[in-house]
Short mmCIF file of C-alpha atoms in Angstrom, two decimals:
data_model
loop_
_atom_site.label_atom_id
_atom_site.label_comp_id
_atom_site.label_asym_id
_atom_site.label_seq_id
_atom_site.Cartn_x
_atom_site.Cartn_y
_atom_site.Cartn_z
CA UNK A 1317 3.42 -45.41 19.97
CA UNK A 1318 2.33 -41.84 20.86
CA UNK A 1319 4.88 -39.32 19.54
CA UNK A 1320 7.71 -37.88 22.17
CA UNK A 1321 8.84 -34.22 22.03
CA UNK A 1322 12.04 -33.99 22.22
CA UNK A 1323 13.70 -30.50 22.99
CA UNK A 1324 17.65 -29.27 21.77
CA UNK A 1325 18.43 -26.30 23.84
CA UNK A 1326 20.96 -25.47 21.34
CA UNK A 1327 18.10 -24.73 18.95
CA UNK A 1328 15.03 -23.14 18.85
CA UNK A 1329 12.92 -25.80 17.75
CA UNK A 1330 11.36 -29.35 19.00
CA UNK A 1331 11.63 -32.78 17.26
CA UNK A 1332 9.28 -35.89 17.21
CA UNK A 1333 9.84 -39.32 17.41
CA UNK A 1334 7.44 -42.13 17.00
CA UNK A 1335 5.01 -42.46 14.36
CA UNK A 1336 4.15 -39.28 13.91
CA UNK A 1337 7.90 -38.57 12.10
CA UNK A 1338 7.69 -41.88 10.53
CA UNK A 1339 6.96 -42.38 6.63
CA UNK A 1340 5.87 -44.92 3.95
CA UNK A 1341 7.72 -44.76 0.54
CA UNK A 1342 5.16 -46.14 -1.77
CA UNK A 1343 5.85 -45.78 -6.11
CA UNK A 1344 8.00 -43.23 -5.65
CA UNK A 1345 6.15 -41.08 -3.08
CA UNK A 1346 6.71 -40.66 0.85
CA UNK A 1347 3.08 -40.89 3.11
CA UNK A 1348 2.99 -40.53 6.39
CA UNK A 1349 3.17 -43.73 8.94
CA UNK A 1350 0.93 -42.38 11.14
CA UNK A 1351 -2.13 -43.87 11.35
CA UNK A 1352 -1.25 -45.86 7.66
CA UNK A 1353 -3.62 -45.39 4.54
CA UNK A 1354 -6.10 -43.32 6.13
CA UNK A 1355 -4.43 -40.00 5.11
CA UNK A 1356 -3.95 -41.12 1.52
CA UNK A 1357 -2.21 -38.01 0.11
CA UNK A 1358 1.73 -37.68 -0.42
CA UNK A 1359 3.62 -35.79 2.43
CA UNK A 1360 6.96 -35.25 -0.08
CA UNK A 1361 8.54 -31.96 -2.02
CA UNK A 1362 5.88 -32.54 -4.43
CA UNK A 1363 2.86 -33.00 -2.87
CA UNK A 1364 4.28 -29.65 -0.27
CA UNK A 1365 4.66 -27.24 -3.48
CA UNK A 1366 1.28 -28.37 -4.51
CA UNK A 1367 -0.39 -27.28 -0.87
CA UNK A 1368 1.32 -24.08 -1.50
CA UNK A 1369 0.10 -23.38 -4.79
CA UNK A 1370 -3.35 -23.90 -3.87
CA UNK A 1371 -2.81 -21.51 -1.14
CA UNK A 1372 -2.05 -18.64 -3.46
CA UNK A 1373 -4.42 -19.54 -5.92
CA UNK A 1374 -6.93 -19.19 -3.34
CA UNK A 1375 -5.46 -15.71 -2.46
CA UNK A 1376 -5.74 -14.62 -5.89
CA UNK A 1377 -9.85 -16.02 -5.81
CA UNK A 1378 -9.92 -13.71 -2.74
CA UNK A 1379 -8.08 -11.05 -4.04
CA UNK A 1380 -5.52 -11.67 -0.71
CA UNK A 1381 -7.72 -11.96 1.82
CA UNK A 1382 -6.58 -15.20 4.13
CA UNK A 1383 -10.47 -15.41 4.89
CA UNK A 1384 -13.86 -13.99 4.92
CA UNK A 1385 -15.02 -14.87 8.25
CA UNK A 1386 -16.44 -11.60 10.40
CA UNK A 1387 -13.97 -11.90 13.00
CA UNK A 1388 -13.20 -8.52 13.46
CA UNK A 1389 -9.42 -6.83 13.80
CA UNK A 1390 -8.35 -8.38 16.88
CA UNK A 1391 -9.51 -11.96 17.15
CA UNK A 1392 -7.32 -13.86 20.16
CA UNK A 1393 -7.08 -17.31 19.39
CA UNK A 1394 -7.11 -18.83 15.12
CA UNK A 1395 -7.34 -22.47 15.01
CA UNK A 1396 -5.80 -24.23 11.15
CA UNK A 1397 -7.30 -27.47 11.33
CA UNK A 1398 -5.20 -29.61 8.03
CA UNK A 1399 -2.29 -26.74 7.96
CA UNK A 1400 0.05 -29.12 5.40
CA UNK A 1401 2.87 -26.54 5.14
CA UNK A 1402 1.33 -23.84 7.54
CA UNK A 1403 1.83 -20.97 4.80
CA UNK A 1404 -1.98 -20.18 5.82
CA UNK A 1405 -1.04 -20.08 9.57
CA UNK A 1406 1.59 -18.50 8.75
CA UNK A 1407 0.35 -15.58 7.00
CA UNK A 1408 -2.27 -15.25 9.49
CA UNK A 1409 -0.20 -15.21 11.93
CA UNK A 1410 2.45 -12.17 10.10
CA UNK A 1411 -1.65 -10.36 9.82
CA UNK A 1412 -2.92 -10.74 12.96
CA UNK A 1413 0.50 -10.23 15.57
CA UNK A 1414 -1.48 -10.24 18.92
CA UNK A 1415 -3.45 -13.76 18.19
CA UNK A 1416 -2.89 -16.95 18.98
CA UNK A 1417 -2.35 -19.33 15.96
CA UNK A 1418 -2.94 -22.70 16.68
CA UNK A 1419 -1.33 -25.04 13.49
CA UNK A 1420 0.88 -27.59 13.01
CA UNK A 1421 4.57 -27.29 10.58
CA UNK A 1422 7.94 -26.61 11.13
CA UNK A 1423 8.48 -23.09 11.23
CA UNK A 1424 7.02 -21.50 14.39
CA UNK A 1425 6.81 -17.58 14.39
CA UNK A 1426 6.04 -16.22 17.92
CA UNK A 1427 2.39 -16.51 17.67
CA UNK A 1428 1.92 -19.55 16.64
CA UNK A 1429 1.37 -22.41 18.12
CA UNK A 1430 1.69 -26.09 15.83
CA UNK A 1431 0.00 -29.03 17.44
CA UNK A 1432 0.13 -32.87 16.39
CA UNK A 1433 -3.92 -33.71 16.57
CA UNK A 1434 -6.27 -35.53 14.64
CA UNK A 1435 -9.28 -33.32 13.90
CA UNK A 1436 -11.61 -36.55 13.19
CA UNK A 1437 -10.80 -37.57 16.91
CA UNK A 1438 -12.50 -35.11 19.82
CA UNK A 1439 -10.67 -31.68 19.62
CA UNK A 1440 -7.83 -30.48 22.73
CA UNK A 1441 -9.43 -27.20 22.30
CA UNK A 1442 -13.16 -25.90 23.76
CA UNK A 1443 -14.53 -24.64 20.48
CA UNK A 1444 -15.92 -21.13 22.91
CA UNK A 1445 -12.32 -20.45 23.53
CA UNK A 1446 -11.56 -20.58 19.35
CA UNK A 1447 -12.60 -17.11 16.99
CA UNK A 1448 -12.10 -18.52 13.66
CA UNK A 1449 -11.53 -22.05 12.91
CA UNK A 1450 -9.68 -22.72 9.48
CA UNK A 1451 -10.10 -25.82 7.24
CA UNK A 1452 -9.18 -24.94 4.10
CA UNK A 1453 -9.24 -28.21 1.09
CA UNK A 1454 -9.04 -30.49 4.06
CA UNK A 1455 -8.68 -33.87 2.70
CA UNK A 1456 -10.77 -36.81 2.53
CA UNK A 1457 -11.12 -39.17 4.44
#
């Protein structure tokens, strides 16, 4: 079952439905149900605040910079393939305000854009339209 959007125009935010909000509770730890076992990382609390500490610990290896790509100033359109909590896409998206910050998480700023796709399957975007294409400790698989 393909996951649904589902909008509340009470709030500012979309749901999902279908397998893509679904979960497995294995020895104490919540995985996702989509596509199950091939992702074979937690998705809980724990496994969240251990993305996010490997995102500052790779700020502090960079001494802050999000990357080291020569994009230039003003790149258009960022793509975060693996985004886990989106504090990358975030952050990019706080340093560059007039891109286009393609991710996937919960919080949305303006800018960015979170999408539900499976980077081993063919991408929805045309790699000429992308300036810097993020995959930071992408799991393995």
């Amino acid at each position: 079952m393909a996951p649904v959007l589902i909008w509340d125009s009470s709030s500012e935010y979309l749901s999902l439905t279908g397998e893509a909000n679904e979960y497995v509770f294995e020895n104490g730890r919540r995985y996702h149900g989509y596509k199950p076992g091939r992702y074979m990382l937690p998705n809980d609390e724990n496994e969240m605040d251990r993305e996010d500490m490997k995102h500052h610990i790779s700020m502090l290896i960079t001494k802050g910079r999000l990357h080291l790509a020569p994009i230039g100033p003003d790149p258009e359109v960022i793509l975060d393939i693996g985004t886990g909590t989106g504090i990358w896409a975030i952050d990019t998206a706080d340093l560059y305000p007039n891109a286009k910050i393609i991710a996937t998480d919960l919080r949305v700023p303006p800018n960015l854009t979170f999408e539900i796709d499976d980077a081993e399957e063919d991408w929805l975007f045309d790699p000429q339209c992308i300036d810097l294409v993020h995959a930071r400790y992408p799991p393995p698989s």
